[in-house]
Amino acid sequence: RRLRQIGKIALLLLLACAGYAVIRMSGYIYLQGALNYLKSSFRWDNLSVFLFFNQPLYSEHLWFLSAMLYCLVLDGLFAWLCKRRAGRWVTLALALVLLIGGLVFYHMGMARYPFLFKLYYYRNFLFLGLPFFLFGRVIRLFGKLDALRVPGWAFGLLAAAGVALSVLEMRRIGTWELYLPTLLTAGGLFFLALRCPHPDAHGLLFALAEAGRRYSLPIYIVHIFFLEKINQFFYAAVPWEQYGTWYYFVPLAAFLLSLLTAAVYDLLKRFVLGLFQKGQKRAE
């Protein structure tokens, strides 16, 4: 199962990088400029940053896909470790150390402390991805969720509190990429996913889980494209110092367009798979 996941994510990463490479190359007026841009991505300095820090040349947001590949590989190592004596405690301790260490590095870097720090040093598989993988494994290993009876409405309050705290942090310290309430929200989602698995969910919870299962990954891949295009149109029409309230609808518009694209993609994929299955049945 892990190998199948690795294969799917690797294919998505290659296709996404190829798509954004074509988009970036289309911005060049002359063919030679586009070809030089393409060649530059294969220099060792760019490849090394991609391999070690998940920083693709074509679109930075694709770091998440390569980080998932590393996490899946390392998760196999910790699956073996957890079979050993005290393995789950070692896994829990390492998850905490990585998460706290990542937060320290990130906040020190964003606070402009006098040392060389780039965001992708933090935003890689080691600090931002692996701790969450390990926490998920630890939760399953300890297996004490049945004793925690938390009503469903409590998760709604948790989500609302997380949003409010994130907005408060943004107002107090500026626009950073990571806020502490997001960690609390992630923990709440972990708990919800394990206490109420997707097949057992009903009503609105089932609809949200199904939409997330089908649409979250394509939304993630394409949202930067729509965000960039909408920003270009917006800033061309509205001066920066006079953007006003409409500016805050830019991310909402990007999300809705990404959601629509993901829904169309999902319908086309299901249609093609349906045709393929009918063809197989006829052949049989």
Phi, psi and omega in degrees: 000318180296320179295322177296318178298316179300317180296317180297315183291322178298319179295316177299319179298316179297316181293319180294316178299318179296318179296315180288332175297316178297318180297315180294321181292330180293344179282350179272138181287319184255147182298321182298321178297319179294320179292321177297321177297319180295318181295326183296336181288344182260010173288151185298323181297321177288319180295322181293320177295323178292317184289321187264335185233008176057046183244085180295148181287324191282324177202120188299330186292347179285359177304331186295324182292314179293326176297323178297324178298313179300317182296321179295321178294313181291332178297327175298322177296318182284336173297321176290319182298321185291347176280346180274167180297133180063016183296323182289329178288323176296318179297316179298315180297317180294320178300316179295316181298314181295318181294312180294318178298319178297319179297319179297311179301316184296310183290327175294319179293319180290335178278004175063044173292153187282065169211158184292118181215127174242148187300325183287347171298323179274318190276061178232190184291332189289314185265320188263339182253309187299319179304322181288323174300315183292322178298319178299320179293319181296318179301318180291322183292318182287329171056040180250019184290332182297335180280349182259097181267096181248124180293156183299325183294339180295329179288329174296318177296321178298316179296316179297318179295321178297317178297314181298317180292324178296317177297318179297317178298318180297319180292329184274320188241358177099183185274097173255172181268347182222129176241145182303322179299337178295329177292319177295320178296318178299318177298319177297322178292321175303310183298316181297318182295325181276327180280331182225079182303155185305315179296337182267355183283160180220160173061224183298321180298319178295317181298317179294317180295320180293318177297319178296320181295321185273326193247342190297318183291311176297327176299315180300318185290320188263349190295329180294323179300311180292323179297318179295315182294316180295320177299319179300313179294320184293310183289336176289330183265332186236124177300147184303318185282357182232031186289329174065202186290331184299337180302326185284354175271352181300308179296327178295317178297320178296320179295315182295319177295321178294320178297316178298316178298317180295321180294317178296317178300317181295318179296317179296319180297316180293325178295315180295318178296323177297316177297320180295318180293322177295321178296322178294319180296320179294322180294326178288000000 
